């Protein structure tokens, strides 16, 4: 009850998207709604309990800030690991995006059925 904290705001962002689905059977009614909660990350820099103060040194503070810089959503990283980089993240050395068209495959000739004589 006598403890006091000193904190530092590290990041204010939005969390991972949560999907909500509404559905009514036999009515053709389907809705999908996305929601992202506002999130604030804080770093505790000083804890004072009954006159005894515990502070965070610079090395631990830097380590905590590096850990805090990891994004909340890991969905993009998982997607890129499974499917390769997306066009938004894949850029050439000049900094512009390049889209290359895949070579088209030649169509195979169609086989026609031969008529049988009775």
mmCIF file with all atom_site columns, C-alpha atoms in Angstrom:
data_model
loop_
_atom_site.group_PDB
_atom_site.id
_atom_site.type_symbol
_atom_site.label_atom_id
_atom_site.label_alt_id
_atom_site.label_comp_id
_atom_site.label_asym_id
_atom_site.label_entity_id
_atom_site.label_seq_id
_atom_site.pdbx_PDB_ins_code
_atom_site.Cartn_x
_atom_site.Cartn_y
_atom_site.Cartn_z
_atom_site.occupancy
_atom_site.B_iso_or_equiv
_atom_site.pdbx_formal_charge
_atom_site.auth_seq_id
_atom_site.auth_comp_id
_atom_site.auth_asym_id
_atom_site.auth_atom_id
_atom_site.pdbx_PDB_model_num
ATOM 1   C CA . UNK A 1 1   ? 0.000   0.000   0.000   1.00 0.00 ? 1   UNK A CA 1
ATOM 2   C CA . UNK A 1 2   ? 2.971   2.314   0.612   1.00 0.00 ? 2   UNK A CA 1
ATOM 3   C CA . UNK A 1 3   ? 4.790   1.502   -2.662  1.00 0.00 ? 3   UNK A CA 1
ATOM 4   C CA . UNK A 1 4   ? 5.313   4.078   -5.395  1.00 0.00 ? 4   UNK A CA 1
ATOM 5   C CA . UNK A 1 5   ? 6.419   3.481   -8.982  1.00 0.00 ? 5   UNK A CA 1
ATOM 6   C CA . UNK A 1 6   ? 8.177   5.710   -11.482 1.00 0.00 ? 6   UNK A CA 1
ATOM 7   C CA . UNK A 1 7   ? 7.515   4.621   -15.057 1.00 0.00 ? 7   UNK A CA 1
ATOM 8   C CA . UNK A 1 8   ? 8.546   5.764   -18.522 1.00 0.00 ? 8   UNK A CA 1
ATOM 9   C CA . UNK A 1 9   ? 6.230   5.469   -21.520 1.00 0.00 ? 9   UNK A CA 1
ATOM 10  C CA . UNK A 1 10  ? 8.061   3.419   -24.142 1.00 0.00 ? 10  UNK A CA 1
ATOM 11  C CA . UNK A 1 11  ? 5.487   3.073   -26.906 1.00 0.00 ? 11  UNK A CA 1
ATOM 12  C CA . UNK A 1 12  ? 1.876   3.876   -27.671 1.00 0.00 ? 12  UNK A CA 1
ATOM 13  C CA . UNK A 1 13  ? 0.504   1.716   -30.450 1.00 0.00 ? 13  UNK A CA 1
ATOM 14  C CA . UNK A 1 14  ? -2.341  -0.563  -31.387 1.00 0.00 ? 14  UNK A CA 1
ATOM 15  C CA . UNK A 1 15  ? -2.417  -4.255  -30.571 1.00 0.00 ? 15  UNK A CA 1
ATOM 16  C CA . UNK A 1 16  ? -3.029  -7.192  -32.869 1.00 0.00 ? 16  UNK A CA 1
ATOM 17  C CA . UNK A 1 17  ? -6.278  -7.281  -34.826 1.00 0.00 ? 17  UNK A CA 1
ATOM 18  C CA . UNK A 1 18  ? -9.014  -9.424  -33.306 1.00 0.00 ? 18  UNK A CA 1
ATOM 19  C CA . UNK A 1 19  ? -11.747 -10.656 -35.630 1.00 0.00 ? 19  UNK A CA 1
ATOM 20  C CA . UNK A 1 20  ? -15.369 -11.000 -34.578 1.00 0.00 ? 20  UNK A CA 1
ATOM 21  C CA . UNK A 1 21  ? -17.826 -12.875 -36.772 1.00 0.00 ? 21  UNK A CA 1
ATOM 22  C CA . UNK A 1 22  ? -21.589 -12.446 -36.687 1.00 0.00 ? 22  UNK A CA 1
ATOM 23  C CA . UNK A 1 23  ? -23.676 -15.197 -38.283 1.00 0.00 ? 23  UNK A CA 1
ATOM 24  C CA . UNK A 1 24  ? -27.359 -16.074 -38.446 1.00 0.00 ? 24  UNK A CA 1
ATOM 25  C CA . UNK A 1 25  ? -28.183 -19.466 -39.850 1.00 0.00 ? 25  UNK A CA 1
ATOM 26  C CA . UNK A 1 26  ? -30.456 -19.857 -42.879 1.00 0.00 ? 26  UNK A CA 1
ATOM 27  C CA . UNK A 1 27  ? -30.663 -16.073 -43.363 1.00 0.00 ? 27  UNK A CA 1
ATOM 28  C CA . UNK A 1 28  ? -27.602 -15.341 -45.519 1.00 0.00 ? 28  UNK A CA 1
ATOM 29  C CA . UNK A 1 29  ? -26.346 -12.960 -42.844 1.00 0.00 ? 29  UNK A CA 1
ATOM 30  C CA . UNK A 1 30  ? -22.590 -12.943 -42.254 1.00 0.00 ? 30  UNK A CA 1
ATOM 31  C CA . UNK A 1 31  ? -20.463 -10.063 -40.954 1.00 0.00 ? 31  UNK A CA 1
ATOM 32  C CA . UNK A 1 32  ? -16.796 -9.888  -40.018 1.00 0.00 ? 32  UNK A CA 1
ATOM 33  C CA . UNK A 1 33  ? -15.614 -7.070  -37.781 1.00 0.00 ? 33  UNK A CA 1
ATOM 34  C CA . UNK A 1 34  ? -11.990 -6.304  -36.883 1.00 0.00 ? 34  UNK A CA 1
ATOM 35  C CA . UNK A 1 35  ? -10.896 -4.548  -33.699 1.00 0.00 ? 35  UNK A CA 1
ATOM 36  C CA . UNK A 1 36  ? -7.478  -3.272  -32.576 1.00 0.00 ? 36  UNK A CA 1
ATOM 37  C CA . UNK A 1 37  ? -7.087  -2.210  -28.952 1.00 0.00 ? 37  UNK A CA 1
ATOM 38  C CA . UNK A 1 38  ? -4.949  0.821   -28.060 1.00 0.00 ? 38  UNK A CA 1
ATOM 39  C CA . UNK A 1 39  ? -1.910  -0.364  -26.070 1.00 0.00 ? 39  UNK A CA 1
ATOM 40  C CA . UNK A 1 40  ? 0.665   1.585   -24.045 1.00 0.00 ? 40  UNK A CA 1
ATOM 41  C CA . UNK A 1 41  ? 3.986   -0.008  -23.114 1.00 0.00 ? 41  UNK A CA 1
ATOM 42  C CA . UNK A 1 42  ? 5.673   1.348   -20.003 1.00 0.00 ? 42  UNK A CA 1
ATOM 43  C CA . UNK A 1 43  ? 9.066   0.715   -18.421 1.00 0.00 ? 43  UNK A CA 1
ATOM 44  C CA . UNK A 1 44  ? 9.339   0.740   -14.617 1.00 0.00 ? 44  UNK A CA 1
ATOM 45  C CA . UNK A 1 45  ? 12.420  2.825   -13.816 1.00 0.00 ? 45  UNK A CA 1
ATOM 46  C CA . UNK A 1 46  ? 12.127  3.141   -10.031 1.00 0.00 ? 46  UNK A CA 1
ATOM 47  C CA . UNK A 1 47  ? 10.308  1.225   -7.302  1.00 0.00 ? 47  UNK A CA 1
ATOM 48  C CA . UNK A 1 48  ? 10.073  2.769   -3.838  1.00 0.00 ? 48  UNK A CA 1
ATOM 49  C CA . UNK A 1 49  ? 8.796   0.490   -1.052  1.00 0.00 ? 49  UNK A CA 1
ATOM 50  C CA . UNK A 1 50  ? 8.744   1.878   2.509   1.00 0.00 ? 50  UNK A CA 1
ATOM 51  C CA . UNK A 1 51  ? 11.762  4.151   1.987   1.00 0.00 ? 51  UNK A CA 1
ATOM 52  C CA . UNK A 1 52  ? 13.888  1.603   0.089   1.00 0.00 ? 52  UNK A CA 1
ATOM 53  C CA . UNK A 1 53  ? 14.354  2.632   -3.535  1.00 0.00 ? 53  UNK A CA 1
ATOM 54  C CA . UNK A 1 54  ? 15.172  0.143   -6.315  1.00 0.00 ? 54  UNK A CA 1
ATOM 55  C CA . UNK A 1 55  ? 16.282  1.742   -9.578  1.00 0.00 ? 55  UNK A CA 1
ATOM 56  C CA . UNK A 1 56  ? 17.016  0.286   -13.003 1.00 0.00 ? 56  UNK A CA 1
ATOM 57  C CA . UNK A 1 57  ? 20.575  0.829   -14.254 1.00 0.00 ? 57  UNK A CA 1
ATOM 58  C CA . UNK A 1 58  ? 21.315  1.993   -17.814 1.00 0.00 ? 58  UNK A CA 1
ATOM 59  C CA . UNK A 1 59  ? 22.276  -1.445  -19.178 1.00 0.00 ? 59  UNK A CA 1
ATOM 60  C CA . UNK A 1 60  ? 19.053  -3.093  -17.987 1.00 0.00 ? 60  UNK A CA 1
ATOM 61  C CA . UNK A 1 61  ? 17.046  -0.102  -19.240 1.00 0.00 ? 61  UNK A CA 1
ATOM 62  C CA . UNK A 1 62  ? 18.584  -0.438  -22.730 1.00 0.00 ? 62  UNK A CA 1
ATOM 63  C CA . UNK A 1 63  ? 17.919  -4.187  -22.750 1.00 0.00 ? 63  UNK A CA 1
ATOM 64  C CA . UNK A 1 64  ? 14.294  -3.621  -21.732 1.00 0.00 ? 64  UNK A CA 1
ATOM 65  C CA . UNK A 1 65  ? 13.849  -0.978  -24.441 1.00 0.00 ? 65  UNK A CA 1
ATOM 66  C CA . UNK A 1 66  ? 15.193  -3.385  -27.084 1.00 0.00 ? 66  UNK A CA 1
ATOM 67  C CA . UNK A 1 67  ? 12.751  -6.059  -25.919 1.00 0.00 ? 67  UNK A CA 1
ATOM 68  C CA . UNK A 1 68  ? 9.941   -3.497  -25.973 1.00 0.00 ? 68  UNK A CA 1
ATOM 69  C CA . UNK A 1 69  ? 10.719  -2.612  -29.589 1.00 0.00 ? 69  UNK A CA 1
ATOM 70  C CA . UNK A 1 70  ? 9.492   -6.049  -30.709 1.00 0.00 ? 70  UNK A CA 1
ATOM 71  C CA . UNK A 1 71  ? 6.068   -5.550  -32.321 1.00 0.00 ? 71  UNK A CA 1
ATOM 72  C CA . UNK A 1 72  ? 2.966   -6.977  -30.688 1.00 0.00 ? 72  UNK A CA 1
ATOM 73  C CA . UNK A 1 73  ? 1.758   -8.661  -33.843 1.00 0.00 ? 73  UNK A CA 1
ATOM 74  C CA . UNK A 1 74  ? 3.851   -11.597 -35.027 1.00 0.00 ? 74  UNK A CA 1
ATOM 75  C CA . UNK A 1 75  ? 1.389   -12.493 -37.769 1.00 0.00 ? 75  UNK A CA 1
ATOM 76  C CA . UNK A 1 76  ? 3.368   -10.641 -40.491 1.00 0.00 ? 76  UNK A CA 1
ATOM 77  C CA . UNK A 1 77  ? 6.625   -12.368 -39.477 1.00 0.00 ? 77  UNK A CA 1
ATOM 78  C CA . UNK A 1 78  ? 4.959   -15.792 -39.491 1.00 0.00 ? 78  UNK A CA 1
ATOM 79  C CA . UNK A 1 79  ? 3.445   -15.094 -42.909 1.00 0.00 ? 79  UNK A CA 1
ATOM 80  C CA . UNK A 1 80  ? 6.789   -14.018 -44.362 1.00 0.00 ? 80  UNK A CA 1
ATOM 81  C CA . UNK A 1 81  ? 8.501   -17.083 -42.918 1.00 0.00 ? 81  UNK A CA 1
ATOM 82  C CA . UNK A 1 82  ? 5.951   -19.373 -44.544 1.00 0.00 ? 82  UNK A CA 1
ATOM 83  C CA . UNK A 1 83  ? 5.383   -17.592 -47.872 1.00 0.00 ? 83  UNK A CA 1
ATOM 84  C CA . UNK A 1 84  ? 8.364   -15.308 -48.417 1.00 0.00 ? 84  UNK A CA 1
ATOM 85  C CA . UNK A 1 85  ? 8.438   -11.514 -48.196 1.00 0.00 ? 85  UNK A CA 1
ATOM 86  C CA . UNK A 1 86  ? 5.435   -9.524  -49.353 1.00 0.00 ? 86  UNK A CA 1
ATOM 87  C CA . UNK A 1 87  ? 5.640   -6.768  -51.987 1.00 0.00 ? 87  UNK A CA 1
ATOM 88  C CA . UNK A 1 88  ? 5.469   -4.095  -49.284 1.00 0.00 ? 88  UNK A CA 1
ATOM 89  C CA . UNK A 1 89  ? 8.596   -5.355  -47.533 1.00 0.00 ? 89  UNK A CA 1
ATOM 90  C CA . UNK A 1 90  ? 10.529  -6.580  -50.588 1.00 0.00 ? 90  UNK A CA 1
ATOM 91  C CA . UNK A 1 91  ? 12.282  -3.603  -52.173 1.00 0.00 ? 91  UNK A CA 1
ATOM 92  C CA . UNK A 1 92  ? 15.151  -3.440  -54.595 1.00 0.00 ? 92  UNK A CA 1
ATOM 93  C CA . UNK A 1 93  ? 18.424  -1.639  -53.901 1.00 0.00 ? 93  UNK A CA 1
ATOM 94  C CA . UNK A 1 94  ? 17.131  1.589   -55.447 1.00 0.00 ? 94  UNK A CA 1
ATOM 95  C CA . UNK A 1 95  ? 14.255  1.693   -52.958 1.00 0.00 ? 95  UNK A CA 1
ATOM 96  C CA . UNK A 1 96  ? 11.458  1.188   -55.464 1.00 0.00 ? 96  UNK A CA 1
ATOM 97  C CA . UNK A 1 97  ? 9.276   -1.849  -55.695 1.00 0.00 ? 97  UNK A CA 1
ATOM 98  C CA . UNK A 1 98  ? 9.540   -4.016  -58.787 1.00 0.00 ? 98  UNK A CA 1
ATOM 99  C CA . UNK A 1 99  ? 6.911   -6.474  -59.834 1.00 0.00 ? 99  UNK A CA 1
ATOM 100 C CA . UNK A 1 100 ? 7.938   -9.075  -62.356 1.00 0.00 ? 100 UNK A CA 1
ATOM 101 C CA . UNK A 1 101 ? 5.419   -11.057 -64.316 1.00 0.00 ? 101 UNK A CA 1
ATOM 102 C CA . UNK A 1 102 ? 5.756   -14.817 -64.175 1.00 0.00 ? 102 UNK A CA 1
ATOM 103 C CA . UNK A 1 103 ? 6.443   -16.447 -67.564 1.00 0.00 ? 103 UNK A CA 1
ATOM 104 C CA . UNK A 1 104 ? 3.283   -17.835 -69.121 1.00 0.00 ? 104 UNK A CA 1
ATOM 105 C CA . UNK A 1 105 ? 3.118   -21.537 -69.811 1.00 0.00 ? 105 UNK A CA 1
ATOM 106 C CA . UNK A 1 106 ? 2.239   -22.691 -73.318 1.00 0.00 ? 106 UNK A CA 1
ATOM 107 C CA . UNK A 1 107 ? -1.164  -24.310 -73.506 1.00 0.00 ? 107 UNK A CA 1
ATOM 108 C CA . UNK A 1 108 ? -1.136  -28.026 -74.219 1.00 0.00 ? 108 UNK A CA 1
ATOM 109 C CA . UNK A 1 109 ? -2.953  -29.068 -77.411 1.00 0.00 ? 109 UNK A CA 1
ATOM 110 C CA . UNK A 1 110 ? -6.433  -30.426 -76.790 1.00 0.00 ? 110 UNK A CA 1
ATOM 111 C CA . UNK A 1 111 ? -7.077  -34.066 -77.532 1.00 0.00 ? 111 UNK A CA 1
ATOM 112 C CA . UNK A 1 112 ? -10.229 -34.814 -79.466 1.00 0.00 ? 112 UNK A CA 1
ATOM 113 C CA . UNK A 1 113 ? -12.123 -38.022 -79.106 1.00 0.00 ? 113 UNK A CA 1
ATOM 114 C CA . UNK A 1 114 ? -12.231 -40.293 -82.155 1.00 0.00 ? 114 UNK A CA 1
ATOM 115 C CA . UNK A 1 115 ? -15.598 -41.510 -83.352 1.00 0.00 ? 115 UNK A CA 1
ATOM 116 C CA . UNK A 1 116 ? -16.141 -45.236 -83.178 1.00 0.00 ? 116 UNK A CA 1
ATOM 117 C CA . UNK A 1 117 ? -17.976 -47.039 -85.965 1.00 0.00 ? 117 UNK A CA 1
ATOM 118 C CA . UNK A 1 118 ? -20.740 -49.465 -84.922 1.00 0.00 ? 118 UNK A CA 1
#
